[in-house]
Amino acid sequence: MLTYTPAAAGSQLAVVSGARALLVRMGDDAATTAALWKAVSTGESIQAVVEVLASGGLFSTPPFALFQATAGTPGGGFDVTCIVRGDIPLELTTVSGSDSIDASGVSTWVERTVPAVVAFRAGVPEASGALTIVGAAAWASSVAWTASDSDTAAAPAAVAAAPVSTPVVSTPAAPPVAPPAAPPVVSPPPVAAPPVAPAVVAPPIAEPEPQQTTQIAEHTIAAQTVTSSAIDDMIAAAAEPESPSGGYDSLFEETMMRSIEDAAVRPPSDDEHAEAVPAAAPEAESSGDHDGMTVMSGDIAKLRASRKNRKAAAAAHDDSDAPVAYTLSLSTGGVESLDDLALVGRSPSVSKVSGGQVPKLIAIPGDQDISRNHVQFAVEGGTVVVTDLHSRNGTTITLPGKPPQLLRQGESTSVLVDTVVDLGGGVTITVGHA
Amino acid sequence: MQTTATIASAQASSNVVVSAASDTGMVRSVNEDSYLAAGPIFLVADGMGGHNAGDQASQAVRATFGAAFPADEPATTAGVLAAIKSSNVAVRAISGDDSVGRSISGTTLAGVALVTSGESGLLHWMAFNIGDSRIYSWDGRSLVQLSVDHSAVQELVEAGVITDEEAQLHPDRNVITRAIGASEHVDADVWLLPALRRQAFLMCSDGLTKELGDEQIARILAEHPDDPEGPSLAEVLVEAALAAGGRDNVTVVVVESITTGLEIDADNDETIERVPHGIFEDTRPRS
């Protein structure tokens, strides 16, 4: 269940739909509000919301706190993804304690996935009366959420049919008009968009989240914050002087998302061992010594499975973002399609890849200027990323209308369609649309 | 048993000599291992699980792969990945919904397949592994373990907690961390190696590697006489494992290939430095 405390117009906007909530510090801007409402309510990936927020570039991105409950965590609570920028405080209550996310010292934003969350609050409530909210955009000083059965899984679909045409409460001051007499007006969302009516309802009395404050614990959450190196990368990317807002912005946007996610979702390897070893021990004791039987630890399997599921869910998001197909035209003749990963070289090989993504191998035999594994093409978030694979002679890339640029060994860069990649020895590869 | 096959792609063709053998061992009563040694797929599967479900699991993998690929044509990487997925579905169908822990039926899978990759139809060996069966490559002189076991002890070794030698005796040495049939999603380690003129691979269940060290296996491979009438390489290796104790099922598949029609010249295969740098850049001593 979501609640909010109202605030004056033009201060802080809450955009809420299903199990997803956004609190952003911004002025009265109908176009942005409409775009945010669309991104929050239509059940697109949570990253789509960030894209709207950051559409004006990194430095004009307002402080925000974005929250989404995804799937139930076994043992209670929900897996939630939080993205926080600036000094909007975000507090979480999990099954075993409480936690907060503070992004005030971070120049981009912090993304975390936290399991077993039962409640959260973003912002500082100014008024005392918290009002229940189902799906709306409204001026608010804080937004809070407590887990309930109705939140199961991906709730955003529940409000997906709400009007795109901005149910904004743009009039000044506090509580949006709630039907005085009626008990909660939760109109079944009609498929055709109704003209008005944000589904904002006032409950008789809303408790200001008691369990949030009573729980005091020093629980450490498994997920990591963004590593400082990832942040450095993003700052470096943002400082790139010659990125015009149109052409490169979306490229750089996508890359940013990926590096945050990588840093935030991947559990540290120490944890892996920590979970594997104790879980394995009891099985092994019962299996006795020297019987030569191969046994499986069910506990490990379950842990791994749940992690896989989460990764698979994340991958599904990526897929929906990247419908673009690319091709690689070889100067030696032939056109290869580029689906997600391709490896080019004189005699390319792949060593121990996991996760079902096996790169396509493209061989350019004969020319010993070219290394066995020379260059890699990857489609990441809809963009082609070229990575030199520590080739002996390097890789030169020429973006359309730009001077050629040498990729140092191991360096990678995102490129546009019609970019020419020179492997040396007169062999070039041109990136094209399928 | 030794068979030969010719697998040809558009440009290159591989002559494959394969031998395979499997034995229940000296202690166990059921052989839960299975193997498939029919071009283009060569694999071993080591089943596990109560109620005799282990042998069903490994046989299900063998059947899935056997039905998925036409004989003597190169497979594709996507085809092999799809076969791994459908094997997982088939094995999960064997264990009931309420199975947990040791009653889950599952199997390891270690194998190589001759595949083509990309539109150019280049010939590659694709190695794939789930669990603690192993894939070795053999170049006539040295035996190199290609696969990395998905086992609890392997994780301990990688973490630096125990050594390889301690792993052989560790109480958890039979605990594996990935298996076909263990969970909804199956995640194989995959290698793609360009087909070379001569290549050999050894796939085996842990019954071999728990009885024989890598040096012993290498010695048997090196000393084996090239005699089509005598016992095959796989048979010799299985016999050696039985002589050393044979505490588990032992299964071995040995694949030796000679590929012709390759554009790669293996004798002269170093990348040439394009610009001999250093001539003008060296800072000279002031002297």
XYZ file of C-alpha atoms in Angstrom:
721
model
C 0.000 0.000 0.000
C 1.314 3.449 -0.902
C 0.758 6.630 1.033
C 1.978 10.189 0.610
C 2.060 13.423 2.519
C 1.044 16.446 0.447
C 3.189 19.483 -0.190
C 2.914 22.839 -1.917
C 2.798 22.901 -5.687
C 6.073 23.269 -7.514
C 8.232 21.700 -4.836
C 8.342 17.955 -5.041
C 6.314 15.682 -7.267
C 5.273 12.153 -6.405
C 4.409 9.907 -9.335
C 2.972 6.639 -8.169
C 1.551 3.638 -9.890
C 1.076 0.122 -8.550
C 4.206 -1.032 -6.773
C 6.328 1.717 -8.283
C 6.861 5.153 -6.829
C 8.900 8.172 -7.815
C 9.575 11.289 -5.762
C 11.306 14.007 -7.747
C 12.204 17.582 -6.854
C 10.944 19.673 -9.739
C 8.822 22.670 -10.609
C 5.479 22.822 -12.327
C 6.190 21.426 -15.796
C 3.274 19.763 -17.505
C 5.301 18.120 -20.269
C 7.806 16.498 -17.930
C 5.056 15.413 -15.594
C 3.215 13.757 -18.460
C 6.368 11.976 -19.588
C 7.098 10.786 -16.056
C 3.553 9.566 -15.572
C 3.777 7.629 -18.805
C 7.087 6.035 -17.859
C 5.975 5.152 -14.347
C 2.518 3.891 -15.184
C 2.989 1.909 -18.374
C 4.974 -0.885 -16.794
C 8.074 -0.251 -18.846
C 11.345 -1.007 -17.136
C 12.284 1.179 -14.221
C 15.195 2.402 -16.299
C 12.728 4.108 -18.650
C 11.811 6.408 -15.777
C 15.439 7.314 -15.210
C 15.762 8.002 -18.891
C 13.007 10.614 -18.687
C 14.553 12.172 -15.583
C 18.006 12.342 -17.120
C 16.841 13.411 -20.567
C 18.252 16.892 -20.102
C 21.726 15.595 -19.368
C 23.381 14.594 -16.160
C 23.795 18.047 -14.681
C 20.203 19.109 -15.084
C 18.848 15.848 -13.708
C 16.847 16.711 -10.590
C 17.251 14.906 -7.254
C 14.888 11.940 -7.154
C 14.109 8.706 -5.372
C 12.698 5.876 -7.424
C 11.389 2.681 -5.951
C 9.966 -0.514 -7.351
C 8.876 -3.707 -5.659
C 9.410 -6.557 -8.086
C 9.026 -10.097 -6.846
C 8.297 -11.506 -3.420
C 11.359 -12.627 -1.501
C 11.041 -16.149 -0.108
C 10.611 -15.743 3.633
C 8.693 -12.482 3.507
C 8.946 -9.040 2.018
C 9.695 -8.056 -1.553
C 12.710 -7.620 -3.746
C 12.916 -3.934 -4.465
C 15.034 -1.824 -6.736
C 15.836 1.680 -5.539
C 17.496 4.428 -7.526
C 18.332 7.579 -5.601
C 19.954 10.804 -6.723
C 20.739 13.845 -4.611
C 19.672 14.488 -1.063
C 16.223 12.918 -1.031
C 16.423 10.482 1.871
C 15.176 6.937 1.330
C 14.568 4.617 4.246
C 13.865 0.920 3.947
C 12.538 -1.567 6.451
C 13.406 -5.151 5.710
C 12.295 -8.339 7.408
C 15.369 -8.247 9.598
C 16.035 -4.573 10.131
C 16.181 -1.174 8.534
C 18.417 0.540 6.056
C 18.695 3.832 4.280
C 20.111 4.960 0.984
C 21.920 8.257 0.855
C 23.079 9.552 -2.499
C 23.983 13.040 -1.388
C 27.698 12.581 -1.975
C 27.285 10.861 -5.326
C 27.483 12.826 -8.550
C 25.257 10.470 -10.536
C 22.896 8.195 -8.670
C 22.866 5.104 -6.546
C 21.026 1.982 -7.613
C 20.444 -0.896 -5.251
C 18.433 -4.067 -5.218
C 17.407 -4.990 -1.714
C 15.660 -8.244 -0.804
C 12.971 -8.843 1.820
C 11.733 -5.262 2.055
C 8.474 -4.685 3.885
C 8.305 -0.884 3.918
C 10.029 2.198 2.617
C 9.744 5.958 2.768
C 11.219 8.574 0.492
C 11.396 12.230 1.465
C 10.608 13.932 4.744
C 6.894 14.243 5.529
C 5.926 17.872 6.120
C 2.317 17.346 6.993
C 1.283 14.742 9.504
C -1.600 13.123 7.679
C -0.498 10.513 5.190
C -2.972 9.777 2.440
C -3.419 6.543 0.575
C -2.555 6.707 -3.079
C -3.015 4.132 -5.813
C -1.864 5.825 -8.941
C -1.355 9.553 -9.483
C 1.024 12.404 -9.913
C 0.738 14.806 -6.983
C 2.808 17.372 -5.066
C 4.169 15.547 -2.060
C 6.756 15.929 0.637
C 7.141 12.187 1.085
C 5.980 8.856 -0.274
C 5.812 5.682 1.772
C 4.990 2.080 1.037
C 4.219 -0.942 3.137
C 4.037 -4.463 1.785
C 0.604 -5.971 1.425
C -0.800 -8.939 -0.399
C -2.186 -6.825 -3.168
C 1.335 -5.817 -4.111
C 2.240 -9.247 -5.302
C 4.673 -9.264 -8.140
C 4.572 -6.665 -10.800
C 1.708 -4.475 -9.835
C 2.323 -1.682 -12.341
C 0.074 -3.468 -14.805
C -2.846 -2.801 -12.503
C -2.848 0.869 -13.328
C -1.526 0.583 -16.811
C -4.810 1.709 -18.265
C -4.834 4.990 -16.423
C -4.917 8.119 -18.566
C -1.713 9.189 -20.136
C -3.110 12.661 -20.439
C -1.720 13.800 -17.143
C -3.916 13.445 -14.117
C -1.851 16.113 -12.465
C -3.010 18.012 -9.476
C -1.531 21.277 -10.546
C -3.515 23.547 -8.303
C -1.596 24.882 -5.353
C -1.431 23.340 -1.978
C -2.240 20.254 -0.263
C -4.509 17.302 -0.337
C -5.840 16.567 -3.759
C -9.555 16.645 -3.786
C -10.838 13.430 -2.431
C -14.473 12.485 -2.655
C -15.663 13.473 0.794
C -18.391 10.986 1.370
C -17.204 7.960 -0.417
C -15.025 5.195 0.863
C -11.967 4.644 -1.328
C -12.891 5.122 -4.931
C -10.847 2.497 -6.584
C -12.513 2.454 -9.910
C -11.708 -0.627 -11.944
C -9.382 0.789 -14.536
C -11.276 0.987 -17.801
C -9.363 0.018 -20.860
C -10.204 3.180 -22.673
C -8.563 6.047 -20.874
C -10.971 8.010 -18.721
C -10.737 11.745 -19.161
C -9.696 12.757 -15.662
C -9.760 11.413 -12.141
C -6.460 10.465 -10.673
C -7.205 7.619 -8.360
C -6.362 9.486 -5.237
C -8.311 8.550 -2.173
C -8.163 9.709 1.372
C -8.260 6.999 3.992
C -9.959 7.777 7.284
C -6.706 7.937 9.189
C -3.380 6.896 7.909
C -0.830 5.781 10.411
C 2.532 7.328 9.694
C 4.212 3.970 9.270
C 4.832 2.870 12.809
C 6.955 -0.168 12.096
C 9.357 2.018 10.219
C 10.539 3.832 13.279
C 10.342 1.127 15.892
C 12.695 -1.220 14.145
C 16.246 -0.464 15.094
C 18.844 -2.805 13.806
C 22.238 -2.798 12.233
C 21.391 -5.136 9.440
C 23.689 -5.158 6.479
C 22.009 -5.510 3.154
C 23.405 -7.951 0.658
C 23.313 -5.673 -2.313
C 26.145 -3.314 -3.030
C 26.150 0.317 -3.766
C 27.676 1.530 -6.952
C 31.414 1.101 -6.914
C 33.421 4.244 -7.055
C 35.170 3.150 -10.232
C 31.850 2.784 -12.010
C 30.979 6.268 -10.896
C 34.304 7.560 -12.154
C 33.552 6.024 -15.530
C 30.222 7.751 -15.645
C 31.653 11.080 -14.627
C 34.297 10.716 -17.287
C 31.620 9.909 -19.821
C 29.537 12.853 -18.720
C 32.478 15.205 -18.998
C 33.022 14.195 -22.629
C 32.917 17.688 -24.126
C 31.756 16.959 -27.622
C 28.634 14.965 -26.948
C 25.781 16.899 -28.474
C 22.557 16.361 -26.647
C 20.896 14.626 -29.549
C 23.306 12.094 -31.001
C 25.430 10.744 -28.221
C 23.286 11.328 -25.237
C 21.264 8.206 -25.636
C 24.415 6.195 -26.175
C 25.960 7.415 -23.037
C 22.710 6.986 -21.222
C 22.574 3.292 -21.969
C 26.139 2.636 -20.998
C 25.571 4.302 -17.721
C 22.682 2.066 -16.871
C 24.599 -1.022 -17.581
C 27.578 -0.202 -15.479
C 25.422 0.688 -12.528
C 23.482 -2.487 -12.831
C 26.600 -4.578 -13.163
C 28.052 -3.068 -10.071
C 24.872 -3.205 -8.086
C 23.510 -6.613 -8.935
C 26.547 -8.829 -9.032
C 27.172 -10.308 -5.605
C 30.774 -10.191 -4.458
C 32.622 -13.412 -5.027
C 33.325 -13.781 -1.334
C 29.622 -14.087 -0.744
C 29.418 -16.875 -3.247
C 31.868 -18.942 -1.326
C 30.327 -17.999 1.927
C 26.971 -19.310 0.814
C 28.296 -22.332 -0.973
C 30.412 -23.745 1.770
C 28.176 -23.843 4.807
C 25.242 -24.910 2.700
C 27.200 -27.796 1.326
C 28.477 -29.098 4.610
C 25.440 -30.931 6.013
C 24.839 -32.843 2.781
C 28.379 -34.029 2.719
C 28.318 -35.275 6.283
C 25.353 -37.450 5.594
C 26.907 -38.784 2.436
C 29.753 -40.259 4.432
C 33.258 -40.854 3.252
C 34.552 -42.784 0.288
C 31.275 -43.975 -1.127
C 32.065 -42.470 -4.488
C 28.544 -41.168 -4.900
C 28.051 -37.844 -6.536
C 25.476 -35.860 -4.611
C 23.906 -32.505 -5.251
C 23.393 -29.951 -2.570
C 19.801 -28.861 -2.934
C 20.467 -25.749 -0.916
C 23.089 -24.531 -3.303
C 20.854 -25.322 -6.211
C 18.054 -23.269 -4.746
C 20.292 -20.314 -4.019
C 21.694 -20.398 -7.489
C 18.264 -20.750 -9.011
C 16.896 -17.714 -7.263
C 19.880 -15.688 -8.392
C 19.401 -16.901 -11.951
C 15.775 -15.894 -11.882
C 16.693 -12.414 -10.869
C 19.296 -12.192 -13.602
C 16.856 -13.552 -16.129
C 14.343 -10.902 -15.157
C 16.971 -8.227 -15.654
C 17.910 -9.701 -19.002
C 14.289 -9.639 -20.103
C 14.264 -5.914 -19.530
C 17.362 -5.469 -21.658
C 15.822 -7.377 -24.511
C 12.785 -5.180 -24.661
C 15.053 -2.161 -24.872
C 17.075 -3.449 -27.784
C 14.964 -4.317 -30.783
C 17.558 -2.830 -33.139
C 19.448 -5.326 -35.241
C 22.860 -4.603 -36.707
C 25.059 -6.093 -39.367
C 28.785 -6.236 -39.901
C 29.970 -5.875 -43.484
C 33.415 -7.285 -44.056
C 35.754 -5.772 -46.604
C 36.840 -9.306 -47.404
C 33.302 -9.988 -48.558
C 30.247 -11.134 -46.708
C 27.813 -9.644 -44.260
C 27.285 -11.111 -40.812
C 24.328 -10.305 -38.635
C 25.151 -8.996 -35.175
C 22.660 -10.209 -32.609
C 24.305 -9.639 -29.289
C 27.956 -10.582 -29.383
C 30.431 -11.262 -32.158
C 34.128 -11.890 -32.027
C 36.347 -11.135 -34.990
C 39.891 -12.303 -35.561
C 42.195 -14.361 -37.674
C 41.210 -17.521 -35.809
C 38.791 -16.555 -33.058
C 38.064 -18.723 -30.039
C 35.950 -18.472 -26.919
C 37.104 -19.518 -23.505
C 34.677 -20.523 -20.779
C 31.644 -18.362 -21.182
C 28.666 -18.937 -18.983
C 25.077 -17.816 -18.988
C 24.001 -19.086 -22.381
C 25.461 -16.217 -24.383
C 27.960 -17.668 -26.809
C 29.487 -15.107 -29.139
C 29.330 -15.554 -32.852
C 32.789 -16.078 -34.313
C 33.841 -14.293 -37.475
C 37.163 -15.366 -38.908
C 39.329 -13.374 -41.277
C 41.948 -15.929 -42.167
C 45.268 -15.359 -43.813
C 46.317 -11.901 -42.697
C 48.850 -12.068 -39.939
C 48.487 -8.391 -39.140
C 45.304 -9.435 -37.421
C 45.393 -11.125 -34.047
C 43.669 -14.451 -33.489
C 41.089 -12.736 -31.293
C 41.217 -9.152 -32.448
C 38.045 -7.201 -31.764
C 34.650 -7.782 -30.213
C 31.308 -6.290 -31.205
C 28.557 -6.290 -28.609
C 25.042 -4.893 -28.697
C 24.464 -3.375 -25.296
C 21.229 -1.562 -24.623
C 20.639 -1.056 -28.323
C 24.109 0.330 -29.000
C 27.070 -1.331 -30.665
C 30.126 -1.398 -28.446
C 33.476 -2.202 -30.036
C 36.185 -3.629 -27.795
C 39.760 -4.287 -28.793
C 40.781 -7.681 -27.425
C 44.380 -6.771 -26.630
C 45.215 -7.181 -30.283
C 48.844 -6.914 -31.170
C 48.437 -4.098 -33.670
C 45.381 -2.376 -32.282
C 42.074 -1.418 -33.868
C 41.283 1.856 -35.598
C 37.709 3.076 -35.645
C 36.296 5.879 -37.742
C 32.948 7.242 -36.658
C 31.030 8.878 -39.507
C 32.376 12.401 -40.026
C 35.139 12.011 -37.465
C 38.872 11.478 -37.769
C 40.114 7.928 -37.252
C 40.824 6.994 -33.677
C 43.053 4.182 -32.425
C 41.635 1.910 -29.763
C 44.375 0.995 -27.375
C 44.734 -2.612 -26.334
C 41.657 -3.674 -24.452
C 39.907 -0.351 -24.904
C 36.229 -0.233 -25.834
C 33.940 2.427 -27.220
C 30.370 2.683 -28.415
C 29.919 3.417 -32.093
C 27.220 4.504 -34.507
C 25.934 2.944 -37.684
C 28.352 3.469 -40.610
C 31.354 3.392 -38.335
C 34.315 1.755 -40.029
C 36.464 -0.530 -37.887
C 39.939 -1.132 -39.317
C 41.729 -4.252 -38.133
C 44.852 -3.533 -40.149
C 46.132 -5.225 -43.250
C 43.459 -3.440 -45.255
C 40.659 -5.360 -43.572
C 37.741 -3.218 -42.437
C 34.350 -3.931 -40.955
C 31.447 -1.523 -41.362
C 28.617 -1.447 -38.847
C 25.220 -1.262 -40.502
C 21.532 -1.600 -39.784
C 19.968 -4.922 -40.550
C 34.970 -50.000 -29.343
C 36.429 -47.603 -31.845
C 34.528 -45.903 -34.614
C 35.425 -43.426 -37.293
C 33.332 -40.743 -38.906
C 33.804 -37.945 -41.387
C 32.117 -34.653 -40.630
C 32.312 -32.063 -43.359
C 31.371 -28.399 -43.550
C 31.400 -26.203 -46.640
C 35.161 -25.703 -46.575
C 36.730 -28.157 -44.194
C 36.244 -31.773 -43.323
C 37.135 -33.644 -40.164
C 38.053 -37.283 -39.870
C 37.122 -38.286 -36.358
C 38.304 -41.425 -34.583
C 36.368 -41.993 -31.388
C 36.556 -44.640 -28.711
C 34.232 -44.940 -25.745
C 33.893 -47.244 -22.762
C 31.887 -47.339 -19.561
C 31.942 -49.604 -16.520
C 29.887 -49.895 -13.347
C 33.060 -50.155 -11.270
C 33.995 -52.453 -8.421
C 31.703 -51.054 -5.708
C 28.496 -49.678 -7.167
C 25.687 -51.896 -8.397
C 24.205 -49.626 -11.063
C 25.979 -47.741 -13.824
C 24.447 -44.282 -13.781
C 26.834 -42.959 -16.449
C 25.894 -42.607 -20.099
C 27.839 -41.496 -23.121
C 27.196 -40.481 -26.685
C 29.952 -40.876 -29.238
C 28.387 -40.275 -32.601
C 29.518 -37.395 -34.801
C 29.092 -34.495 -34.385
C 28.400 -34.932 -30.627
C 30.703 -36.602 -28.102
C 29.693 -36.452 -24.456
C 29.586 -38.171 -21.102
C 26.847 -37.750 -18.499
C 27.128 -38.887 -14.876
C 23.682 -39.291 -13.382
C 22.733 -38.996 -9.732
C 19.689 -39.125 -7.524
C 17.798 -41.702 -5.547
C 15.299 -44.331 -6.748
C 17.455 -45.293 -9.742
C 16.677 -41.916 -11.258
C 20.354 -41.197 -11.867
C 20.712 -43.581 -14.777
C 17.447 -42.325 -16.252
C 18.748 -38.775 -16.044
C 21.981 -39.451 -17.887
C 20.159 -41.573 -20.461
C 17.675 -38.751 -21.030
C 20.561 -36.428 -21.886
C 22.034 -39.000 -24.241
C 18.649 -39.478 -25.936
C 18.012 -35.738 -26.243
C 21.365 -35.059 -27.861
C 21.180 -38.190 -30.008
C 17.850 -37.106 -31.478
C 18.755 -33.458 -31.922
C 21.549 -33.680 -34.479
C 21.732 -35.417 -37.829
C 24.727 -37.734 -38.046
C 27.991 -36.625 -39.604
C 26.994 -33.007 -40.172
C 28.453 -30.195 -38.092
C 26.110 -28.951 -35.370
C 25.599 -25.278 -34.544
C 26.359 -23.473 -31.300
C 22.712 -22.498 -30.984
C 21.666 -26.104 -31.595
C 23.934 -27.400 -28.836
C 22.696 -24.748 -26.389
C 19.110 -25.669 -27.253
C 19.867 -29.367 -26.691
C 21.323 -28.546 -23.267
C 18.116 -26.682 -22.418
C 15.829 -29.478 -23.585
C 17.971 -32.016 -21.710
C 17.297 -29.993 -18.598
C 13.562 -30.123 -19.248
C 13.721 -33.864 -19.878
C 15.675 -34.549 -16.680
C 13.411 -32.342 -14.591
C 10.458 -34.353 -15.858
C 12.004 -37.472 -14.277
C 12.082 -36.165 -10.713
C 8.704 -35.499 -9.171
C 7.563 -32.064 -8.127
C 8.073 -32.824 -4.452
C 11.657 -33.994 -4.831
C 14.242 -32.065 -2.858
C 17.892 -32.519 -1.983
C 19.326 -35.903 -2.821
C 16.150 -37.361 -4.271
C 16.290 -34.868 -7.159
C 17.503 -36.644 -10.211
C 20.184 -34.857 -12.104
C 23.216 -35.444 -14.213
C 26.490 -33.886 -15.161
C 27.270 -33.217 -18.784
C 30.683 -32.820 -20.378
C 31.172 -32.952 -24.080
C 32.514 -31.552 -27.299
C 30.715 -30.992 -30.576
C 31.980 -30.104 -33.993
C 30.067 -26.950 -34.883
C 29.952 -24.197 -37.437
C 29.686 -20.616 -36.265
C 28.402 -17.616 -38.166
C 27.347 -17.310 -41.782
C 30.819 -18.187 -42.995
C 30.395 -21.737 -41.704
C 33.736 -21.891 -39.971
C 34.489 -25.213 -38.274
C 34.993 -25.106 -34.494
C 35.073 -27.489 -31.594
C 32.526 -26.422 -29.007
C 33.151 -27.752 -25.507
C 30.367 -27.605 -22.936
C 30.362 -28.535 -19.282
C 27.969 -28.702 -16.340
C 29.043 -30.465 -13.140
C 32.211 -32.371 -12.301
C 32.715 -34.569 -15.331
C 35.708 -33.314 -17.228
C 36.931 -32.341 -20.672
C 40.649 -32.550 -21.395
C 42.451 -31.594 -24.547
C 45.436 -33.655 -25.663
C 47.955 -32.521 -28.239
C 50.099 -35.645 -28.247
C 52.434 -34.284 -25.584
C 50.498 -32.572 -22.853
C 47.108 -33.133 -21.289
C 45.283 -29.924 -20.418
C 42.105 -29.830 -18.390
C 39.770 -27.587 -20.333
C 36.694 -27.645 -18.125
C 36.459 -26.303 -14.603
C 34.509 -28.510 -12.207
C 31.303 -27.097 -10.816
C 31.955 -28.550 -7.413
C 32.138 -27.338 -3.843
C 35.797 -28.310 -3.582
C 36.653 -26.473 -6.800
C 35.176 -23.329 -5.262
C 37.269 -23.910 -2.158
C 40.379 -24.386 -4.287
C 39.690 -21.200 -6.202
C 39.122 -19.348 -2.958
C 42.532 -20.541 -1.803
C 41.074 -22.370 1.183
C 42.393 -25.786 0.188
C 44.920 -27.106 -2.326
C 44.278 -29.410 -5.294
C 45.687 -32.321 -3.287
C 43.454 -31.609 -0.313
C 40.484 -31.424 -2.675
C 41.027 -35.086 -3.609
C 40.396 -36.111 -0.007
C 37.970 -33.409 1.095
C 34.699 -34.737 2.580
C 32.739 -32.461 0.220
C 34.512 -33.649 -2.898
C 31.349 -35.218 -4.297
C 29.181 -32.152 -3.884
C 28.537 -30.477 -7.176
C 27.157 -27.004 -7.587
C 25.617 -27.233 -11.045
C 23.805 -30.070 -12.748
C 21.359 -30.753 -15.528
C 17.969 -31.060 -13.847
C 18.914 -29.186 -10.678
C 17.023 -25.999 -11.433
C 14.789 -24.291 -13.919
C 17.668 -22.578 -15.668
C 20.707 -24.479 -16.734
C 23.948 -22.640 -17.230
C 26.708 -24.439 -19.104
C 30.292 -23.281 -19.429
C 31.115 -23.104 -23.120
C 34.343 -22.956 -25.097
C 34.743 -22.491 -28.834
C 38.070 -23.607 -30.250
C 39.018 -23.204 -33.892
C 39.380 -26.577 -35.569
C 43.056 -27.317 -36.041
C 44.661 -29.957 -38.204
C 45.072 -32.441 -35.358
C 43.143 -32.315 -32.126
C 42.153 -34.752 -29.419
C 39.707 -34.479 -26.543
C 39.053 -36.727 -23.574
C 35.708 -36.631 -21.780
C 35.308 -38.615 -18.577
C 33.139 -39.011 -15.512
C 34.673 -38.407 -12.097
C 35.159 -42.166 -11.706
C 38.265 -41.811 -13.870
C 39.756 -38.672 -12.385
C 39.231 -39.755 -8.782
C 41.283 -42.916 -9.445
C 43.908 -41.626 -11.849
C 45.910 -38.416 -11.727
C 46.398 -36.261 -14.790
C 49.968 -37.568 -15.202
C 48.782 -41.172 -15.220
C 46.112 -40.380 -17.798
C 48.642 -38.533 -19.946
C 51.057 -41.451 -19.778
C 48.381 -43.895 -20.934
C 47.453 -41.597 -23.808
C 51.078 -41.189 -24.853
C 51.952 -44.869 -24.636
C 48.865 -46.211 -26.342
C 49.806 -48.110 -29.508
C 47.961 -47.160 -32.654
C 46.473 -50.616 -33.184
C 42.901 -50.886 -34.447
C 42.753 -54.554 -33.366
C 43.831 -54.012 -29.767
C 41.854 -52.427 -26.934
C 40.808 -48.840 -27.614
C 42.155 -45.887 -25.685
C 38.896 -45.508 -23.766
C 38.931 -49.177 -22.784
C 42.511 -48.969 -21.556
C 41.706 -45.906 -19.452
C 38.618 -47.524 -17.908
C 40.611 -50.680 -17.107
C 43.264 -48.571 -15.394
C 40.650 -46.812 -13.276
C 39.116 -50.152 -12.254
C 42.565 -51.478 -11.327
C 43.101 -48.416 -9.150
C 39.941 -49.115 -7.132
C 36.954 -48.421 -9.352
C 34.929 -46.913 -6.533
C 32.547 -45.112 -8.867
C 31.140 -45.665 -12.342
C 33.859 -44.986 -14.909
C 33.111 -43.611 -18.356
C 35.567 -42.336 -20.949
C 35.145 -40.953 -24.468
C 38.250 -40.119 -26.501
C 37.918 -38.131 -29.725
C 40.808 -37.667 -32.129
C 40.261 -35.574 -35.219
C 42.232 -34.734 -38.312
C 40.750 -31.763 -40.118
C 41.664 -30.848 -43.673
C 40.776 -27.853 -45.797
C 41.513 -25.270 -43.113
C 42.838 -21.896 -44.125
C 44.725 -21.581 -40.891
C 48.374 -22.469 -41.150
C 49.142 -23.862 -37.740
C 52.903 -23.977 -38.300
C 53.203 -20.280 -38.945
C 50.504 -18.783 -36.802
C 52.013 -15.900 -34.912
C 50.547 -12.418 -35.258
C 53.114 -10.151 -36.873
C 53.807 -6.791 -35.324
C 52.890 -4.205 -37.922
C 55.299 -1.380 -37.081
C 58.626 -2.350 -35.598
C 58.492 0.394 -33.009
C 61.270 1.253 -30.668
C 63.768 2.274 -33.315
C 63.141 5.983 -33.073
C 61.705 6.165 -29.615
C 64.511 4.759 -27.532
C 66.078 7.205 -25.213
C 69.764 6.851 -25.747
C 72.166 6.872 -22.848
C 73.968 10.159 -22.603
C 77.381 8.447 -22.348
